[in-house]
């Protein structure tokens, strides 16, 4: 064989108790699992290379169910933010906004709209327009050699609406709805695993439930799933979750709730209400899963706080409104008095908003500072042309712990890699689960936690040969020390790499070896039905 992990403590991704074994890999697949070989007196497997895994845990590679690496995978061959965590697969196309399907007009618009998530893209050759072409581009990766880790893709509903309807706040016409159906179907036929929405982001948020239901029917027909960033995470959170459950049940579509946190002051202690809602639906036959990150603060763009009407017409129209004193005052009133939908229905508390990144170098002194009011926010929005990212210091630790215990829970970093001071979840989500919430706090057992991060998301993605340690499965693997694994990233040093993860394999090739990034580019697109 090519490789044997000798005397590993295998946590196989099913939630079953761990066991000691030698695990052999050949041609990118797990080909041999010999339990307790030495004690049983069995013939031990041999290989061209043997890794002594005594005292270490061998697990399937982690699956990041909510990633914003849509351009990072193309511009950064090392991609240490994820490779060093043991992530071997990321799900892209999140929150209803990404770079396919597009035409020349909408590509320019979406690049401006999500500069804060992914950068301007000036360093990327946008040589694709369709979903299939984007997935082909991921397969080529860097110099035709691939990308750092694997990637799946969701058709972004906001981008689809941008193509068919534009940035107008109105229902789609019959012809426009037909075009959106075709675009979603084409994306799924070309390999997307489902559809995402950002229902607090323009223009996706302008879609009424009837329109979303029709698109979800298309998704269901291809065996995909719907992944909404729903309409409120604040005052209307439970109503928004209920809306998504009802909508997908009507459409007969699987539902995966993105970053299903219960933060903001209004939701303290209300996680059990969310889980009761989900349990009732699951017990009645609904196919539901969710993801969270193991932190309380959130992260988004500064422009995302604005009310929906301020976004109508697209990024240039937003900037025009911000320049107009009368319109800017209307925006301020909605933010500070009424509570805009961008603020999840509650008046903005500027003290909770920290600038985490800017695109204009002259604004760098603002990074790490709290926003001290609307005047500062307006200046940043205008001078940074909507590109500023923020941390929102809200959330409740007990809600975080309660939700991560749920039977439908998976892990998702929601990691925005842009900015001088990104959220530490971008570099720390998966080792933080293992270090803090397994070893230190005992919120989850090791076996439970690994299942949440591997087997369970693989099942949501309908992957037939990933997410578990089993003979015949792809050798996407992570070897870690359960006594030392942990997130190195902090709010002060968010790009610090994790500890206790010496080896990571993608498709049987070391992408991390002895704690260092190799030159392997073993990742590719993971397409629906393949």
Coordinates of C-alpha atoms in Angstrom, one line a residue:
X1 CA 0.0 0.0 0.0
X2 CA 1.0 3.6 -0.3
X3 CA 0.5 4.5 3.4
X4 CA -0.4 3.0 6.7
X5 CA -1.4 4.8 9.9
X6 CA -0.2 2.5 12.6
X7 CA -2.0 2.2 16.0
X8 CA -4.4 5.1 15.4
X9 CA -7.5 5.7 17.6
X10 CA -10.1 5.7 14.8
X11 CA -13.1 7.9 15.2
X12 CA -15.0 6.9 12.1
X13 CA -17.6 9.7 11.6
X14 CA -20.6 7.6 12.5
X15 CA -20.8 8.5 16.2
X16 CA -19.9 4.9 17.2
X17 CA -17.2 4.3 19.9
X18 CA -13.6 4.8 18.8
X19 CA -11.3 1.8 18.2
X20 CA -7.6 1.2 17.8
X21 CA -6.5 0.1 14.3
X22 CA -4.0 0.2 11.5
X23 CA -5.5 2.0 8.5
X24 CA -4.1 1.5 5.0
X25 CA -4.4 3.9 2.0
X26 CA -3.8 3.2 -1.6
X27 CA -4.5 5.2 -4.8
X28 CA -6.4 7.8 -2.8
X29 CA -8.8 5.3 -1.0
X30 CA -9.0 3.5 2.3
X31 CA -8.2 -0.1 1.5
X32 CA -7.5 -1.7 4.8
X33 CA -8.7 -1.3 8.4
X34 CA -7.1 -3.9 10.8
X35 CA -8.5 -3.5 14.4
X36 CA -6.2 -4.1 17.3
X37 CA -3.7 -5.8 15.0
X38 CA -0.9 -6.2 17.5
X39 CA -3.0 -7.5 20.3
X40 CA -4.8 -10.0 18.0
X41 CA -1.6 -11.3 16.6
X42 CA -2.8 -10.4 13.1
X43 CA -0.5 -9.8 10.1
X44 CA -0.1 -6.1 10.2
X45 CA -0.5 -4.2 6.9
X46 CA 2.7 -2.9 5.3
X47 CA 3.2 0.1 3.1
X48 CA 5.8 2.3 1.4
X49 CA 5.2 4.8 4.2
X50 CA 4.1 4.2 7.8
X51 CA 2.9 7.0 10.1
X52 CA 3.1 6.2 13.8
X53 CA -0.3 7.3 15.1
X54 CA 0.1 6.1 18.7
X55 CA -1.9 8.5 20.9
X56 CA -3.5 10.3 18.0
X57 CA -7.0 10.3 16.5
X58 CA -7.6 9.4 12.9
X59 CA -10.9 10.9 11.6
X60 CA -12.5 11.7 8.3
X61 CA -11.6 15.1 6.9
X62 CA -13.8 17.9 8.2
X63 CA -16.6 19.3 6.0
X64 CA -17.2 23.0 6.3
X65 CA -20.9 23.4 5.5
X66 CA -20.8 27.2 5.2
X67 CA -17.7 28.6 3.6
X68 CA -16.8 31.9 1.8
X69 CA -13.8 30.6 -0.1
X70 CA -15.3 31.1 -3.6
X71 CA -12.3 33.2 -4.8
X72 CA -9.8 32.3 -2.1
X73 CA -9.4 28.8 -3.4
X74 CA -8.5 30.2 -6.8
X75 CA -6.1 32.9 -5.6
X76 CA -4.3 31.1 -2.7
X77 CA -2.8 27.7 -3.4
X78 CA -1.8 27.2 0.3
X79 CA -5.3 28.0 1.7
X80 CA -4.0 27.4 5.2
X81 CA -7.1 28.9 6.8
X82 CA -8.9 25.6 6.0
X83 CA -6.2 23.1 5.2
X84 CA -4.5 23.6 8.6
X85 CA -7.8 23.0 10.4
X86 CA -8.3 19.6 8.8
X87 CA -11.0 20.8 6.4
X88 CA -11.0 18.7 3.3
X89 CA -14.3 19.9 1.7
X90 CA -16.0 23.3 1.7
X91 CA -19.5 24.2 0.5
X92 CA -19.4 27.5 -1.5
X93 CA -22.1 29.7 -3.1
X94 CA -23.5 30.7 0.3
X95 CA -26.0 33.3 1.3
X96 CA -27.5 33.7 -2.1
X97 CA -24.6 35.6 -3.6
X98 CA -21.7 34.2 -5.6
X99 CA -20.1 34.3 -9.0
X100 CA -22.1 31.8 -11.1
X101 CA -24.4 31.8 -13.0
X102 CA -23.7 35.3 -14.3
X103 CA -23.5 37.4 -17.4
X104 CA -21.1 40.4 -17.9
X105 CA -23.5 42.8 -16.2
X106 CA -24.3 40.7 -13.2
X107 CA -20.7 39.6 -12.7
X108 CA -19.6 43.2 -12.3
X109 CA -22.5 43.8 -9.9
X110 CA -22.0 40.8 -7.7
X111 CA -18.2 41.5 -7.5
X112 CA -19.1 44.9 -6.0
X113 CA -21.9 43.6 -3.8
X114 CA -19.7 41.0 -2.0
X115 CA -16.3 42.7 -2.1
X116 CA -16.3 42.5 1.7
X117 CA -16.7 38.7 1.6
X118 CA -14.2 37.8 -1.1
X119 CA -12.3 40.9 -2.2
X120 CA -12.6 42.7 -5.4
X121 CA -11.4 39.8 -7.5
X122 CA -9.0 42.0 -9.5
X123 CA -6.4 39.1 -9.0
X124 CA -8.8 36.5 -10.4
X125 CA -9.4 35.6 -14.1
X126 CA -13.2 35.4 -14.3
X127 CA -13.1 33.0 -17.3
X128 CA -16.5 31.4 -16.4
X129 CA -20.1 32.4 -16.5
X130 CA -22.1 29.2 -15.8
X131 CA -22.0 27.0 -12.7
X132 CA -20.4 24.2 -14.7
X133 CA -17.7 26.5 -15.9
X134 CA -17.0 27.7 -12.4
X135 CA -16.7 24.1 -11.2
X136 CA -14.4 23.4 -14.1
X137 CA -12.3 26.4 -13.1
X138 CA -12.0 24.9 -9.6
X139 CA -10.9 21.6 -11.1
X140 CA -8.1 23.4 -13.0
X141 CA -7.2 25.5 -10.0
X142 CA -3.6 26.7 -9.9
X143 CA -1.7 26.0 -13.1
X144 CA -4.0 23.1 -14.0
X145 CA -3.0 21.3 -10.8
X146 CA -6.2 21.7 -8.7
X147 CA -7.0 23.5 -5.5
X148 CA -6.0 23.0 -1.8
X149 CA -9.2 21.2 -0.7
X150 CA -12.4 19.9 -2.2
X151 CA -15.4 22.2 -2.9
X152 CA -19.1 21.8 -3.5
X153 CA -21.3 24.6 -4.7
X154 CA -24.9 26.0 -4.1
X155 CA -26.7 27.9 -6.8
X156 CA -27.1 31.4 -5.3
X157 CA -30.7 32.5 -5.5
X158 CA -29.9 36.2 -5.2
X159 CA -27.5 36.0 -8.1
X160 CA -30.2 34.1 -10.1
X161 CA -32.7 36.9 -9.3
X162 CA -30.1 39.5 -10.3
X163 CA -29.9 37.9 -13.7
X164 CA -33.7 37.4 -14.3
X165 CA -35.2 40.4 -12.5
X166 CA -32.5 42.8 -11.5
X167 CA -32.3 44.7 -8.3
X168 CA -35.9 45.8 -8.1
X169 CA -38.1 45.1 -5.1
X170 CA -41.1 43.5 -6.8
X171 CA -42.5 40.1 -7.5
X172 CA -41.1 38.3 -10.6
X173 CA -43.2 38.1 -13.7
X174 CA -44.2 34.7 -15.0
X175 CA -41.5 34.9 -17.7
X176 CA -38.9 35.9 -15.1
X177 CA -39.9 33.1 -12.7
X178 CA -39.6 30.6 -15.6
X179 CA -36.1 31.9 -16.3
X180 CA -35.1 31.6 -12.7
X181 CA -36.4 28.0 -12.6
X182 CA -34.3 27.2 -15.7
X183 CA -31.2 28.8 -14.2
X184 CA -31.5 26.9 -11.0
X185 CA -32.1 23.6 -12.9
X186 CA -29.1 24.3 -15.1
X187 CA -26.9 24.9 -12.1
X188 CA -28.0 21.6 -10.5
X189 CA -27.6 19.7 -13.8
X190 CA -24.0 21.1 -14.0
X191 CA -23.2 19.8 -10.5
X192 CA -24.5 22.2 -7.8
X193 CA -25.7 20.4 -4.7
X194 CA -28.5 22.7 -3.9
X195 CA -29.5 26.4 -3.7
X196 CA -28.7 29.1 -1.2
X197 CA -30.5 32.3 -0.3
X198 CA -29.5 35.5 1.6
X199 CA -32.9 36.8 2.7
X200 CA -31.4 39.8 4.5
X201 CA -29.3 40.6 1.4
X202 CA -30.4 42.4 -1.7
X203 CA -31.7 41.4 -4.2
X204 CA -32.5 37.9 -3.0
X205 CA -34.5 39.3 0.0
X206 CA -37.0 40.8 -2.5
X207 CA -38.3 37.3 -3.4
X208 CA -41.7 36.5 -1.8
X209 CA -42.3 33.0 -0.3
X210 CA -44.3 31.9 -3.3
X211 CA -41.3 32.5 -5.6
X212 CA -38.8 30.7 -3.2
X213 CA -41.2 27.8 -3.0
X214 CA -41.3 27.4 -6.8
X215 CA -37.5 27.4 -6.9
X216 CA -37.3 24.9 -4.1
X217 CA -39.5 22.6 -6.1
X218 CA -36.8 22.6 -8.7
X219 CA -34.2 21.9 -6.1
X220 CA -36.2 19.0 -4.7
X221 CA -36.6 17.5 -8.2
X222 CA -32.8 17.1 -8.4
X223 CA -32.4 15.8 -4.9
X224 CA -30.7 18.9 -3.7
X225 CA -31.2 21.0 -0.6
X226 CA -32.1 24.6 0.2
X227 CA -29.7 26.5 2.4
X228 CA -31.3 29.9 3.5
X229 CA -29.8 32.7 5.4
X230 CA -33.3 33.5 6.6
X231 CA -35.1 36.8 7.0
X232 CA -34.2 37.6 10.6
X233 CA -31.7 36.4 13.2
X234 CA -32.9 39.0 15.7
X235 CA -36.4 40.0 16.8
X236 CA -38.1 37.9 14.1
X237 CA -35.8 34.9 14.3
X238 CA -38.3 32.2 15.3
X239 CA -40.8 33.4 12.8
X240 CA -38.1 33.3 10.1
X241 CA -37.1 29.8 11.0
X242 CA -40.7 28.7 10.9
X243 CA -41.2 30.3 7.5
X244 CA -38.3 28.3 6.1
X245 CA -39.6 25.1 7.6
X246 CA -43.1 25.7 6.2
X247 CA -41.9 26.8 2.8
X248 CA -39.6 23.8 2.2
X249 CA -42.2 21.3 3.5
X250 CA -44.6 22.7 0.9
X251 CA -42.0 22.4 -1.8
X252 CA -41.0 18.9 -0.7
X253 CA -37.4 20.1 -0.4
X254 CA -34.6 19.2 2.1
X255 CA -33.7 22.2 4.3
X256 CA -30.3 23.1 5.8
X257 CA -30.4 26.2 8.0
X258 CA -27.3 28.3 7.6
X259 CA -25.4 29.5 10.7
X260 CA -28.5 28.8 12.8
X261 CA -27.6 30.9 15.8
X262 CA -29.9 32.5 18.3
X263 CA -28.0 35.7 19.0
X264 CA -29.0 39.3 19.7
X265 CA -30.4 40.2 23.1
X266 CA -34.0 39.3 22.2
X267 CA -33.1 35.6 21.8
X268 CA -31.1 34.9 25.0
X269 CA -32.1 31.5 26.3
X270 CA -34.5 30.8 23.4
X271 CA -32.4 28.1 21.7
X272 CA -34.7 25.3 23.1
X273 CA -37.7 27.0 21.3
X274 CA -35.8 26.8 18.0
X275 CA -34.9 23.1 18.6
X276 CA -38.5 22.3 19.6
X277 CA -39.7 23.8 16.3
X278 CA -37.1 21.7 14.3
X279 CA -37.8 18.5 16.3
X280 CA -41.5 18.7 15.6
X281 CA -40.9 19.2 11.9
X282 CA -38.4 16.3 11.8
X283 CA -40.6 14.0 13.7
X284 CA -43.4 14.8 11.2
X285 CA -41.2 13.8 8.3
X286 CA -39.2 16.9 7.3
X287 CA -35.6 16.6 6.1
X288 CA -33.8 19.3 8.1
X289 CA -30.2 19.9 9.1
X290 CA -28.4 23.0 10.3
X291 CA -24.9 24.4 10.9
X292 CA -23.3 26.6 13.5
X293 CA -19.8 28.0 14.4
X294 CA -18.6 27.7 18.0
X295 CA -18.4 31.4 18.8
X296 CA -20.9 34.0 19.9
X297 CA -20.0 37.1 17.8
X298 CA -21.1 37.2 14.1
X299 CA -19.4 38.7 11.1
X300 CA -20.8 40.3 7.9
X301 CA -20.4 43.5 5.8
X302 CA -21.2 47.0 7.0
X303 CA -23.6 47.5 4.1
X304 CA -25.6 44.4 5.2
X305 CA -27.0 46.5 8.1
X306 CA -28.8 48.8 5.8
X307 CA -32.6 48.5 5.2
X308 CA -33.7 46.6 2.1
X309 CA -35.1 49.7 0.3
X310 CA -31.6 51.2 0.4
X311 CA -30.3 48.4 -1.7
X312 CA -32.8 48.6 -4.5
X313 CA -31.0 49.2 -7.8
X314 CA -27.7 47.6 -6.8
X315 CA -24.4 48.9 -5.3
X316 CA -24.2 52.1 -7.3
X317 CA -27.7 53.1 -6.2
X318 CA -26.8 52.4 -2.6
X319 CA -23.8 54.7 -2.9
X320 CA -26.0 57.4 -4.5
X321 CA -28.4 57.3 -1.6
X322 CA -25.6 57.5 0.9
X323 CA -24.3 60.6 -0.8
X324 CA -27.7 62.3 -0.6
X325 CA -28.2 63.9 2.8
X326 CA -31.9 63.4 2.8
X327 CA -31.7 59.7 1.9
X328 CA -28.8 59.2 4.3
X329 CA -31.0 60.5 7.1
X330 CA -33.8 58.1 6.2
X331 CA -31.3 55.3 6.4
X332 CA -30.0 56.5 9.8
X333 CA -33.6 56.7 11.1
X334 CA -34.3 53.1 10.0
X335 CA -31.0 51.9 11.6
X336 CA -31.2 53.7 14.9
X337 CA -34.9 54.2 15.6
X338 CA -37.1 51.8 13.6
X339 CA -34.7 48.8 13.4
X340 CA -34.0 47.8 9.8
X341 CA -34.4 44.4 8.3
X342 CA -30.6 44.5 7.8
X343 CA -30.3 44.7 11.6
X344 CA -32.7 41.8 12.0
X345 CA -35.6 44.0 13.2
X346 CA -33.8 45.8 16.1
X347 CA -32.3 49.2 16.3
X348 CA -28.5 49.0 15.7
X349 CA -26.3 49.2 18.7
X350 CA -23.1 50.8 17.3
X351 CA -21.1 49.7 20.4
X352 CA -21.4 46.1 19.2
X353 CA -20.1 46.8 15.7
X354 CA -16.3 46.5 15.2
X355 CA -14.6 47.1 11.9
X356 CA -12.7 44.0 10.9
X357 CA -11.5 44.9 7.4
X358 CA -11.4 47.6 4.7
X359 CA -10.5 47.6 1.1
X360 CA -9.3 51.2 0.9
X361 CA -5.8 51.4 2.5
X362 CA -6.3 55.0 3.9
X363 CA -9.1 53.6 6.1
X364 CA -6.9 51.1 7.8
X365 CA -6.8 52.9 11.2
X366 CA -10.5 52.1 11.6
X367 CA -9.8 48.3 11.7
X368 CA -10.2 47.0 15.2
X369 CA -12.3 50.0 16.3
X370 CA -16.0 50.1 17.3
X371 CA -18.2 52.2 15.1
X372 CA -19.0 55.3 17.1
X373 CA -22.2 56.3 15.2
X374 CA -23.9 56.8 11.9
X375 CA -21.5 59.5 10.7
X376 CA -18.6 57.1 10.9
X377 CA -20.5 54.3 9.3
X378 CA -21.6 56.5 6.5
X379 CA -18.1 57.7 5.8
X380 CA -16.8 54.1 5.8
X381 CA -19.6 52.9 3.4
X382 CA -18.8 55.8 1.0
X383 CA -15.1 55.9 1.1
X384 CA -14.7 52.1 1.1
X385 CA -17.4 51.7 -1.6
X386 CA -19.3 49.2 0.5
X387 CA -16.3 46.9 1.0
X388 CA -15.9 47.1 4.8
X389 CA -16.4 44.0 6.9
X390 CA -17.5 44.0 10.6
X391 CA -17.7 41.8 13.6
X392 CA -21.0 42.0 15.6
X393 CA -20.4 41.4 19.3
X394 CA -23.7 39.8 20.1
X395 CA -24.7 36.2 21.1
X396 CA -25.2 33.9 24.0
X397 CA -22.9 31.1 25.0
X398 CA -25.7 28.8 26.3
X399 CA -27.5 29.1 23.0
X400 CA -24.3 28.1 21.2
X401 CA -23.9 25.0 23.4
X402 CA -27.5 24.0 23.3
X403 CA -27.8 24.1 19.5
X404 CA -24.5 22.2 18.9
X405 CA -25.9 19.3 20.8
X406 CA -28.8 18.8 18.4
X407 CA -29.2 15.7 16.3
X408 CA -29.4 17.7 13.1
X409 CA -26.3 19.9 13.8
X410 CA -23.3 20.2 11.6
X411 CA -20.3 22.5 11.6
X412 CA -19.9 25.5 9.4
X413 CA -17.3 28.3 9.8
X414 CA -19.0 31.0 7.8
X415 CA -15.4 32.1 7.5
X416 CA -14.9 35.4 5.7
X417 CA -11.1 35.5 4.9
X418 CA -11.0 39.1 3.9
X419 CA -9.8 42.0 6.1
X420 CA -7.0 42.7 8.4
X421 CA -8.8 41.4 11.4
X422 CA -11.2 38.7 10.3
X423 CA -13.4 36.7 12.7
X424 CA -11.2 33.9 14.3
X425 CA -13.8 31.3 13.1
X426 CA -12.2 31.5 9.7
X427 CA -9.1 29.8 11.0
X428 CA -10.3 28.2 14.2
X429 CA -13.8 26.7 13.9
X430 CA -13.0 23.0 13.7
X431 CA -10.1 22.7 16.2
X432 CA -12.2 24.9 18.6
X433 CA -15.0 22.4 18.5
X434 CA -12.5 19.6 19.4
X435 CA -10.4 21.5 21.9
X436 CA -12.9 23.7 23.8
X437 CA -16.3 22.0 23.4
X438 CA -15.0 18.4 23.6
X439 CA -11.9 18.3 25.7
X440 CA -12.4 21.3 28.0
X441 CA -16.1 21.6 28.4
X442 CA -17.4 18.1 27.6
X443 CA -20.4 19.6 25.7
X444 CA -20.0 16.8 23.1
X445 CA -18.1 13.5 23.2
X446 CA -15.3 13.2 20.7
X447 CA -17.2 10.6 18.7
X448 CA -20.3 12.8 18.6
X449 CA -18.4 15.9 17.6
X450 CA -16.5 14.2 14.8
X451 CA -19.8 12.8 13.4
X452 CA -21.2 16.4 13.4
X453 CA -18.2 17.6 11.4
X454 CA -17.9 14.6 9.0
X455 CA -20.5 11.9 8.6
X456 CA -23.5 14.0 9.1
X457 CA -22.6 16.8 6.6
X458 CA -21.5 14.1 4.1
X459 CA -25.0 12.6 4.4
X460 CA -26.6 16.0 3.8
X461 CA -24.5 16.4 0.7
X462 CA -25.4 12.8 -0.4
X463 CA -21.8 11.8 -0.7
X464 CA -21.5 8.0 -1.1
X465 CA -17.8 7.6 -0.3
X466 CA -16.7 10.5 2.0
X467 CA -17.3 11.5 5.6
X468 CA -16.5 8.1 7.2
X469 CA -13.5 5.9 7.7
X470 CA -14.5 2.8 5.9
X471 CA -12.9 0.5 3.4
X472 CA -13.5 1.8 -0.1
X473 CA -14.0 5.4 1.0
X474 CA -11.9 8.3 -0.3
X475 CA -8.9 9.0 1.9
X476 CA -9.9 12.5 3.0
X477 CA -8.4 12.2 6.5
X478 CA -7.2 14.2 9.5
X479 CA -4.8 13.0 12.2
X480 CA -4.9 15.0 15.4
X481 CA -3.8 14.9 19.0
X482 CA -6.9 15.0 21.2
X483 CA -4.9 16.4 24.1
X484 CA -3.5 19.4 22.3
X485 CA -5.9 20.2 19.4
X486 CA -7.2 23.7 19.6
X487 CA -7.8 26.9 17.8
X488 CA -4.8 29.2 17.7
X489 CA -6.8 32.1 16.2
X490 CA -8.1 34.7 18.6
X491 CA -9.8 38.1 18.1
X492 CA -6.5 39.8 18.6
X493 CA -4.5 37.3 16.3
X494 CA -7.2 35.8 14.0
X495 CA -4.8 34.3 11.5
X496 CA -2.9 32.1 13.9
X497 CA -3.0 28.5 12.9
X498 CA -4.4 25.7 15.1
X499 CA -2.4 23.4 17.2
X500 CA -2.4 19.6 17.5
X501 CA -3.2 18.7 13.8
X502 CA 0.0 17.3 12.3
X503 CA -1.4 15.5 9.2
X504 CA -4.3 16.2 6.7
X505 CA -4.9 14.2 3.6
X506 CA -7.1 15.1 0.6
X507 CA -7.7 12.2 -1.8
X508 CA -4.9 10.3 -0.2
X509 CA -2.3 13.0 -0.6
X510 CA -0.8 15.0 2.3
X511 CA -1.8 18.6 2.2
X512 CA -0.5 19.1 5.8
X513 CA 2.4 17.0 6.9
X514 CA 4.0 17.3 10.3
X515 CA 2.1 20.5 10.8
X516 CA 3.4 22.1 7.6
X517 CA 1.7 22.8 4.3
X518 CA 2.9 20.6 1.4
X519 CA 2.8 21.7 -2.2
X520 CA -0.1 19.2 -3.0
X521 CA -3.2 20.6 -4.7
X522 CA -5.4 17.6 -4.3
X523 CA -8.8 19.3 -4.2
X524 CA -11.4 19.4 -6.9
X525 CA -15.1 20.2 -7.3
X526 CA -17.5 17.7 -5.7
X527 CA -20.5 17.6 -8.0
X528 CA -24.1 16.5 -7.3
X529 CA -24.7 12.9 -8.4
X530 CA -21.0 12.0 -8.8

